[in-house]
Coordinates of C-alpha atoms in Angstrom, one line a residue:
X157 CA 14.3 9.0 -8.8
X158 CA 12.3 10.7 -11.4
X159 CA 13.0 9.8 -15.2
X160 CA 11.2 10.5 -19.0
X161 CA 11.6 9.3 -22.1
X162 CA 10.3 9.7 -25.9
X163 CA 12.8 7.1 -27.5
X164 CA 10.0 4.6 -28.8
X165 CA 9.5 3.3 -25.3
X166 CA 7.2 -0.4 -24.0
X167 CA 6.5 1.5 -20.8
X168 CA 6.8 2.6 -17.6
X169 CA 6.9 1.9 -13.9
X170 CA 7.6 3.2 -10.4
X171 CA 7.4 1.8 -6.6
X172 CA 9.4 2.2 -2.8
X173 CA 12.1 0.3 -3.9
X174 CA 14.6 -0.2 -7.7
X175 CA 14.8 -3.7 -6.7
X176 CA 11.0 -3.7 -7.6
X177 CA 11.0 -1.1 -10.6
X178 CA 13.6 -3.3 -11.8
X179 CA 11.6 -6.7 -11.6
X180 CA 8.4 -4.8 -13.8
X181 CA 10.7 -2.8 -16.5
X182 CA 12.1 -6.8 -16.9
X183 CA 8.9 -7.5 -17.8
X184 CA 8.2 -4.5 -20.0
X185 CA 11.3 -5.3 -21.9
X186 CA 10.0 -8.9 -22.4
X187 CA 7.3 -8.2 -24.0
X188 CA 5.3 -7.7 -20.9
X189 CA 2.1 -5.2 -21.1
X190 CA 1.6 -3.1 -17.7
X191 CA 0.1 -6.1 -15.6
X192 CA 2.8 -8.3 -15.6
X193 CA 4.9 -5.7 -14.8
X194 CA 3.0 -5.2 -11.9
X195 CA 2.5 -8.7 -11.1
X196 CA 6.6 -8.7 -11.4
X197 CA 6.9 -5.6 -9.0
X198 CA 4.3 -7.1 -6.2
X199 CA 6.5 -10.5 -5.8
X200 CA 9.6 -8.3 -5.4
X201 CA 8.7 -6.5 -3.5
X202 CA 7.6 -9.2 -0.6
X203 CA 11.5 -9.9 -1.3
X204 CA 13.1 -6.6 -1.1
X205 CA 10.5 -4.2 1.5
X206 CA 9.3 -7.3 3.4
X207 CA 8.2 -4.9 6.2
X208 CA 5.4 -3.5 3.6
X209 CA 4.4 -6.2 1.7
X210 CA 4.0 -10.0 1.8
X211 CA 2.0 -12.8 0.0
X212 CA 0.8 -13.2 3.7
X213 CA -1.7 -9.7 2.9
X214 CA -3.4 -8.2 0.8
X215 CA -4.8 -4.1 -1.4
X216 CA -5.7 -3.1 -3.5
X217 CA -5.4 -2.7 -7.8
X218 CA -6.6 0.0 -10.3
X219 CA -7.2 -1.0 -14.2
X220 CA -7.4 0.4 -17.6
X221 CA -7.8 -2.1 -19.7
X222 CA -6.7 -0.7 -22.8
X223 CA -8.6 -2.7 -25.2
X224 CA -11.6 -1.7 -24.4
X225 CA -11.2 1.6 -22.4
X226 CA -12.5 0.5 -19.4
X227 CA -11.1 1.0 -15.3
X228 CA -11.6 -2.0 -13.3
X229 CA -10.2 -2.0 -9.0
X230 CA -10.0 -5.0 -7.8
X231 CA -10.2 -5.6 -3.8
X232 CA -8.1 -7.6 -2.2
X233 CA -7.5 -6.3 0.9
X234 CA -8.1 -9.3 3.9
X235 CA -11.3 -10.6 4.8
X236 CA -13.0 -10.7 8.7
X237 CA -12.6 -14.8 9.8
X238 CA -16.0 -16.0 9.3
X239 CA -16.3 -17.1 13.1
X240 CA -14.9 -16.2 15.8
X241 CA -14.1 -18.8 19.5
X242 CA -13.8 -18.8 22.6
X243 CA -10.9 -17.4 25.1
X244 CA -10.4 -14.7 22.1
X245 CA -7.3 -13.7 24.2
X246 CA -5.0 -16.7 23.4
X247 CA -3.1 -15.8 20.5
X248 CA -3.4 -12.2 20.9
X249 CA -0.6 -9.7 22.9
X250 CA 1.1 -6.5 22.0
X251 CA 4.4 -5.6 21.2
X252 CA 6.1 -1.5 21.5
X253 CA 7.4 -0.1 18.1
X254 CA 10.7 2.9 18.4
X255 CA 10.2 5.6 16.3
X256 CA 12.7 7.4 17.6
X257 CA 10.8 10.5 19.0
X258 CA 7.2 8.6 19.2
X259 CA 6.9 5.5 20.2
X260 CA 3.8 3.1 19.5
X261 CA 2.0 -0.6 20.7
X262 CA 0.8 -2.7 17.5
X263 CA -1.2 -6.0 18.6
X264 CA 0.5 -9.8 17.2
X265 CA -0.3 -13.3 17.1
X266 CA -2.4 -15.3 15.3
X267 CA -5.7 -13.9 16.6
X268 CA -4.5 -10.5 14.1
X269 CA -4.7 -12.4 11.4
X270 CA -6.9 -11.9 9.4
X271 CA -8.0 -13.9 5.5
X272 CA -5.2 -12.7 3.4
X273 CA -5.3 -11.6 -0.4
X274 CA -2.3 -10.6 -1.6
X275 CA -2.0 -14.5 -3.5
X276 CA -6.0 -14.7 -5.0
X277 CA -4.6 -10.9 -6.2
X278 CA -2.4 -12.2 -8.2
X279 CA -4.1 -14.3 -9.8
X280 CA -7.2 -11.5 -10.3
X281 CA -3.9 -9.9 -11.5
X282 CA -3.2 -12.3 -14.3
X283 CA -6.7 -12.9 -15.0
X284 CA -7.5 -9.4 -15.8
X285 CA -4.9 -9.1 -19.0
X286 CA -1.3 -10.8 -17.8
X287 CA 0.2 -12.1 -20.9
X288 CA 3.5 -13.7 -19.6
X289 CA 3.8 -17.3 -17.9
X290 CA 3.9 -16.8 -14.0
X291 CA 6.9 -18.7 -14.1
X292 CA 8.6 -15.4 -16.2
X293 CA 6.7 -13.1 -13.5
X294 CA 8.9 -14.4 -10.6
X295 CA 11.7 -15.3 -12.5
X296 CA 13.4 -11.7 -10.8
X297 CA 11.7 -12.7 -7.1
X298 CA 13.2 -16.3 -7.0
X299 CA 16.3 -14.8 -7.7
X300 CA 16.9 -12.0 -5.2
X301 CA 15.0 -14.3 -2.5
X302 CA 17.8 -16.2 -2.9
X303 CA 21.1 -14.8 -4.1
X304 CA 20.3 -12.0 -1.6
X305 CA 19.7 -8.1 -1.7
X306 CA 21.0 -5.7 0.1
X307 CA 19.6 -4.1 2.9
X308 CA 18.7 0.0 1.9
X309 CA 18.8 3.0 4.7
X310 CA 15.1 2.8 4.9
X311 CA 14.5 -0.8 4.5
X312 CA 16.6 -1.4 7.7
X313 CA 15.1 1.9 9.7
X314 CA 11.2 0.4 9.1
X315 CA 12.7 -2.7 10.5
X316 CA 14.6 -1.0 13.7
X317 CA 10.8 0.6 14.2
X318 CA 9.2 -3.1 14.1
X319 CA 11.8 -4.5 16.2
X320 CA 9.8 -6.7 18.1
X321 CA 7.2 -8.4 15.6
X322 CA 10.8 -9.3 13.4
X323 CA 11.4 -10.8 16.5
X324 CA 8.8 -12.2 18.0
X325 CA 9.3 -15.8 17.5
X326 CA 12.1 -18.1 17.0
X327 CA 10.8 -18.7 13.5
X328 CA 11.1 -14.7 12.5
X329 CA 14.0 -14.7 14.4
X330 CA 16.2 -17.7 12.5
X331 CA 14.8 -15.3 9.1
X332 CA 15.0 -11.5 10.4
X333 CA 17.7 -11.9 12.9
X334 CA 19.5 -15.4 12.5
X335 CA 22.5 -13.4 13.7
X336 CA 21.8 -12.7 16.6
X337 CA 20.2 -9.0 14.9
X338 CA 19.0 -7.5 12.0
X339 CA 20.7 -6.6 9.4
X340 CA 22.1 -3.3 9.6
X341 CA 22.4 -1.1 5.4
X342 CA 24.3 -2.3 3.4
X343 CA 24.3 -5.9 4.4
X344 CA 23.4 -8.8 2.0
X345 CA 19.2 -10.6 2.9
X346 CA 18.7 -13.7 1.6
X347 CA 15.1 -15.1 1.9
X348 CA 15.3 -18.9 0.4
X349 CA 11.7 -20.1 1.9
X350 CA 10.4 -17.0 -0.1
X351 CA 12.3 -18.0 -4.1
X352 CA 10.4 -21.7 -3.0
X353 CA 7.4 -20.1 -2.5
X354 CA 7.3 -18.7 -5.8
X355 CA 9.1 -21.4 -7.7
X356 CA 5.4 -23.0 -6.0
X357 CA 3.1 -20.5 -7.0
X358 CA 4.7 -20.6 -11.1
X359 CA 3.7 -24.0 -11.6
X360 CA -0.1 -24.2 -9.8
X361 CA -3.1 -22.0 -7.4
X362 CA -1.7 -20.6 -4.7
X363 CA -4.5 -22.8 -3.0
X364 CA -2.9 -26.0 -3.9
X365 CA 0.5 -26.0 -3.2
X366 CA 1.1 -26.2 1.0
X367 CA 0.8 -23.1 1.2
X368 CA -2.7 -23.0 3.1
X369 CA -1.5 -25.6 5.3
X370 CA 1.0 -23.7 6.2
X371 CA -1.6 -21.2 7.6
X372 CA -4.0 -23.6 9.2
X373 CA -0.9 -24.3 11.1
X374 CA 0.0 -21.3 12.1
X375 CA -3.8 -20.3 13.3
X376 CA -4.3 -23.6 15.7
X377 CA -2.6 -21.4 18.0
X378 CA -5.3 -18.6 18.8
X379 CA -5.8 -18.4 15.8
X380 CA -9.3 -17.7 14.3
X381 CA -9.1 -18.5 10.6
X382 CA -9.7 -21.9 9.1
X383 CA -10.1 -23.6 5.6
X384 CA -13.0 -21.9 4.3
X385 CA -11.1 -18.4 4.9
X386 CA -9.0 -19.3 2.7
X387 CA -11.1 -21.2 0.2
X388 CA -14.1 -18.7 0.4
X389 CA -11.6 -15.8 0.3
X390 CA -13.1 -13.9 -3.3
X391 CA -11.6 -11.2 -5.2
X392 CA -14.3 -7.9 -5.4
X393 CA -14.7 -5.8 -9.1
X394 CA -15.9 -3.1 -8.3
X395 CA -16.1 0.6 -10.2
X396 CA -13.7 3.3 -10.0
X397 CA -15.0 6.1 -8.1
X398 CA -15.0 8.7 -10.8
X399 CA -15.2 12.3 -11.1
X400 CA -14.0 15.4 -12.6
X401 CA -11.9 17.6 -11.3
X402 CA -10.7 20.9 -13.2
X403 CA -10.8 19.8 -17.1
X404 CA -9.0 15.7 -15.7
X405 CA -11.7 12.5 -14.6
X406 CA -9.8 10.9 -11.6
X407 CA -10.7 7.3 -11.2
X408 CA -9.7 6.4 -7.0
X409 CA -10.5 3.4 -4.6
X410 CA -14.8 2.8 -4.6
X411 CA -16.5 1.5 -1.1
X412 CA -16.1 0.2 1.0
X413 CA -12.5 1.9 1.1
X414 CA -13.0 4.7 2.4
X415 CA -9.9 6.6 0.9
X416 CA -11.1 8.0 -1.9
X417 CA -14.5 9.3 -0.9
X418 CA -12.6 11.2 1.1
X419 CA -9.5 12.5 -0.9
X420 CA -13.2 12.7 -3.9
X421 CA -14.4 15.4 -0.3
X422 CA -11.4 17.1 0.0
X423 CA -10.7 17.8 -3.8
X424 CA -15.1 19.3 -3.9
X425 CA -14.8 22.0 -1.1
X426 CA -11.1 22.4 -2.6
X427 CA -11.8 26.8 -2.2
X428 CA -8.5 28.6 -3.8
X429 CA -4.7 27.7 -4.2
X430 CA -1.6 26.4 -2.4
X431 CA -1.3 24.8 1.0
X432 CA -3.3 27.3 3.2
X433 CA -6.8 25.9 0.8
X434 CA -5.2 22.0 0.3
X435 CA -4.9 22.8 4.7
X436 CA -9.0 23.9 4.8
X437 CA -9.7 21.5 2.1
X438 CA -8.2 18.6 4.0
X439 CA -9.9 20.0 7.8
X440 CA -12.8 19.5 5.8
X441 CA -12.6 16.2 5.2
X442 CA -11.2 15.6 9.0
X443 CA -14.5 16.9 10.4
X444 CA -16.4 15.6 7.8
X445 CA -14.9 11.4 8.9
X446 CA -15.0 12.5 12.3
X447 CA -18.6 13.2 12.3
X448 CA -19.0 10.7 10.1
X449 CA -21.9 12.4 8.4
X450 CA -24.1 11.8 5.2
X451 CA -22.4 9.3 3.5
X452 CA -19.2 8.8 4.6
X453 CA -21.3 6.5 7.3
X454 CA -21.5 3.2 5.7
X455 CA -17.1 4.4 4.7
X456 CA -15.7 5.5 8.4
X457 CA -17.3 1.9 10.3
X458 CA -13.8 0.3 11.1
X459 CA -12.1 2.4 8.6
X460 CA -8.8 1.1 8.8
X461 CA -4.9 2.5 8.3
X462 CA -2.3 0.5 7.4
X463 CA 0.6 1.3 9.7
X464 CA 2.4 -1.1 6.7
X465 CA 2.2 0.0 3.2
X466 CA 3.5 0.6 -0.1
X467 CA 2.4 1.3 -3.7
X468 CA 3.0 0.5 -7.2
X469 CA 1.9 2.4 -10.3
X470 CA 2.8 1.0 -14.1
X471 CA 1.6 1.5 -18.0
X472 CA 2.4 0.6 -21.2
X473 CA 2.3 1.9 -24.6
X474 CA -0.6 0.6 -25.4
X475 CA -2.0 2.1 -23.2
X476 CA -2.6 -0.7 -20.0
X477 CA -2.0 0.8 -16.6
X478 CA -2.0 -0.4 -13.1
X479 CA -1.8 1.3 -10.3
X480 CA -1.7 -1.3 -6.9
X481 CA -1.2 -0.4 -2.9
X482 CA -0.7 -3.3 -0.6
X483 CA -0.3 -4.3 3.2
X484 CA 0.6 -6.5 5.9
X485 CA -0.5 -4.2 8.2
X486 CA 2.9 -4.5 10.4
X487 CA 2.7 -8.7 10.5
X488 CA 1.2 -9.9 13.1
X489 CA 4.9 -11.8 14.4
X490 CA 4.5 -15.4 12.8
X491 CA 6.5 -17.1 9.4
X492 CA 4.0 -19.1 7.6
X493 CA 6.1 -22.7 7.5
X494 CA 9.2 -22.6 5.9
X495 CA 7.7 -20.0 3.5
X496 CA 9.7 -16.9 4.2
X497 CA 6.5 -14.2 5.0
X498 CA 4.2 -13.4 8.0
X499 CA 1.4 -13.0 8.0
X500 CA -1.0 -10.0 8.4
X501 CA -2.2 -7.9 12.2
X502 CA -5.4 -6.2 10.7
X503 CA -7.0 -7.4 12.9
X504 CA -4.9 -6.3 15.5
X505 CA -5.6 -2.8 13.9
X506 CA -6.7 -0.7 17.4
X507 CA -9.4 1.3 14.7
X508 CA -10.8 -2.5 13.8
X509 CA -9.9 -3.7 18.0
X510 CA -10.9 -0.3 19.7
X511 CA -12.2 -2.6 23.2
X512 CA -10.5 -6.1 22.4
X513 CA -9.1 -8.5 21.5
X514 CA -12.3 -10.1 19.3
X515 CA -14.5 -6.3 18.6
X516 CA -14.9 -7.1 15.3
X517 CA -17.3 -8.1 12.5
X518 CA -17.5 -11.2 10.4
X519 CA -16.8 -12.3 7.5
X520 CA -17.1 -8.3 6.3
X521 CA -13.9 -6.9 4.2
X522 CA -13.3 -3.6 6.3
X523 CA -12.3 -0.1 5.2
X524 CA -9.4 1.3 4.1
X525 CA -7.1 4.0 3.2
X526 CA -5.1 2.7 1.1
X527 CA -6.1 4.4 -2.6
X528 CA -4.7 4.1 -6.4
X529 CA -5.7 5.9 -8.4
X530 CA -6.3 6.5 -12.1
X531 CA -6.2 10.1 -14.3
X532 CA -7.6 10.7 -17.5
X533 CA -5.9 14.4 -18.3
X534 CA -6.8 16.3 -21.2
X535 CA -4.5 15.3 -24.2
X536 CA -5.4 11.7 -24.0
X537 CA -2.7 11.5 -21.4
X538 CA -2.8 8.7 -18.5
X539 CA -1.5 8.7 -15.6
X540 CA -1.9 6.4 -12.3
X541 CA -0.2 6.5 -8.8
X542 CA -0.8 6.1 -5.5
X543 CA 0.7 6.8 -1.6
X544 CA 1.7 4.5 1.5
X545 CA 1.7 5.4 4.2
X546 CA -0.8 5.0 6.5
X547 CA -4.1 7.7 7.4
X548 CA -1.6 10.2 4.8
X549 CA -2.4 8.1 2.4
X550 CA -5.4 10.4 1.7
X551 CA -3.2 14.0 2.3
X552 CA -0.6 12.6 -0.3
X553 CA -2.5 11.7 -3.1
X554 CA -5.2 15.0 -3.2
X555 CA -2.1 17.3 -3.0
X556 CA -0.6 15.5 -5.7
X557 CA -4.1 15.3 -7.5
X558 CA -4.5 18.9 -7.2
X559 CA -1.5 20.0 -8.2
X560 CA -1.8 18.3 -11.9
X561 CA -5.5 18.4 -12.4
X562 CA -6.0 22.4 -11.5
X563 CA -2.1 23.6 -11.4
X564 CA -1.0 21.6 -14.6
X565 CA 2.2 21.0 -12.7
X566 CA 4.2 18.6 -13.8
X567 CA 4.5 15.2 -12.9
X568 CA 7.8 15.3 -10.8
X569 CA 7.2 19.0 -9.4
X570 CA 3.7 17.6 -7.6
X571 CA 5.3 14.7 -5.9
X572 CA 8.5 16.3 -4.9
X573 CA 6.9 19.8 -3.9
X574 CA 6.2 19.9 0.2
X575 CA 3.3 18.5 1.6
X576 CA 1.2 18.3 4.6
X577 CA -1.5 17.0 6.6
X578 CA -4.7 17.9 8.8
X579 CA -5.7 15.0 11.3
X580 CA -8.0 15.7 14.4
X581 CA -7.4 19.4 14.7
X582 CA -3.9 18.9 13.9
X583 CA -1.4 20.6 11.1
X584 CA 2.2 18.9 10.2
X585 CA 4.0 21.1 7.5
X586 CA 6.3 20.1 5.4
X587 CA 9.1 23.3 5.7
X588 CA 11.6 22.3 2.6
X589 CA 9.3 24.6 -0.8
X590 CA 7.3 25.9 2.3
X591 CA 6.6 30.1 1.4
X592 CA 4.4 32.6 3.2
X593 CA 1.6 30.9 4.3
X594 CA 3.6 29.0 7.1
X595 CA 2.3 32.3 9.7
X596 CA -1.5 31.7 8.2
X597 CA -1.4 28.3 8.9
X598 CA 0.3 27.6 12.7
X599 CA -1.9 30.7 13.0
X600 CA -4.9 28.1 11.7
X601 CA -3.8 25.3 13.7
X602 CA -2.3 26.4 16.6
X603 CA -1.8 22.6 17.0
X604 CA 0.8 22.1 14.8
X605 CA 4.2 20.6 13.8
X606 CA 6.8 22.1 11.6
X607 CA 9.4 19.0 9.7
X608 CA 12.2 21.3 8.7
X609 CA 12.7 18.0 5.9
X610 CA 10.2 16.7 3.6
X611 CA 9.8 13.1 5.4
X612 CA 8.7 9.0 5.2
X613 CA 5.6 10.8 7.3
X614 CA 3.9 11.9 4.6
X615 CA 4.0 9.3 2.0
X616 CA 5.7 8.3 -0.3
X617 CA 3.5 9.0 -4.2
X618 CA 5.2 6.3 -7.0
X619 CA 4.2 7.8 -10.4
X620 CA 3.6 7.6 -13.7
X621 CA 2.5 9.1 -17.2
X622 CA 1.8 8.3 -20.7
X623 CA 0.6 10.8 -23.3
X624 CA -0.4 10.0 -26.8
X625 CA 2.5 11.4 -28.2
X626 CA 3.9 8.2 -27.0
X627 CA 6.3 10.5 -23.5
X628 CA 6.9 8.6 -20.7
X629 CA 8.1 10.0 -17.4
X630 CA 8.0 8.5 -13.8
X631 CA 8.7 9.7 -10.3
X632 CA 9.4 7.6 -7.0
X633 CA 9.3 9.3 -3.6
X634 CA 12.1 10.4 -2.7
X635 CA 10.4 10.4 0.4
X636 CA 10.4 6.5 0.7
X637 CA 13.2 5.8 -1.1
X638 CA 11.1 4.9 -4.7
X639 CA 12.4 4.7 -8.0
X640 CA 11.5 4.5 -11.0
X641 CA 12.6 3.4 -14.3
X642 CA 11.2 3.7 -18.1
X643 CA 11.2 0.9 -20.1
X644 CA 12.7 1.7 -23.8

């Protein structure tokens, strides 16, 4: 879905669900700015995109302050616990997710939980420039959680993939499968506990509510988190990875996240135009990832490829912008008290724990593929974009940025264009809109898979833009049921 307006709009937002986008748009209508819109949208995403977003996870936000012109990256990604314990196998078990054409093993349980940063991130975002009170920002999410929302086809599909996680415990089954099975598309899903949580958060900091105590109670059965982990967690502001691409300046997620570095590497090694050139640049970046040579070494240590991610992009008429990507992994199967959300399973990621249930560094912010981005285009045009999609985040963002900055492609066309992904010598290629370079690509990559239709596998880039003339545009990627709203 895409929109465009030149009639004195207040701002624009694009996200992974219509309700997520509408929650942010409501803040813009009520006098809020882009940061307010992002906070409201993040709260709503946990309600209507529960497989992808949760207060038990974390993420990254790229901000532009209109007053100062400063661009800042806020890192509120989960942190590894400060200490390990004996008998690490306790609280750690495996399930198999069914994607239809393939299956994948995930690790869940209390021992897979890293210190969540989502709630600290909401507070940090508000301190960075939010203007509306939390009671207003959380109001749409509270209403939707208590009265219910209609389950979409995409959200139903995601829930069926991770059914073993959503039904892993009695509390999880009571929330996500109260009738014995997961809600079908078109049915109404309610989560009043999450509404109660937001009502508490509107009045006091999350560490002063009952949330922290319930997290620690869930961790008693084999988890690692302590009170010190929760109270000691800090959001980390970072200078963005900024560089020129053509006449534009691109701002990406810096270290210790790795997504931005790999996207920059691909852009710097892009020779020519078109999909063959894109494949070559992505192959070069993937080879660098595999060999971890040069300055990529530190970025690629314990790189986390989040399986469940969603993205929100907002801009306003004053020139503020927020591009934010969040993840809960796939969830650990445990519900936090009566608060209606699941904790992350970041410590259960194979990339974090290649040799066992406790093979992770203590008290460390892990590297991530997530990469919210801002682009300063010629003519004082500002673009905010990002994507979900695990390891495909880097290829999705790379291709959209290259089309925008080097080919001067329209925002909507750059997002809708067919994509490819190169990893471990394997090529995945969307066929819709393909041209004569298909044979060249398949000859170059003997190990390949052709996708007859555009697919969520290739990420979901949700993007918005504004310029000095007051023109706003936005697009939510149809691959992941994205939506965009312009507020006039």
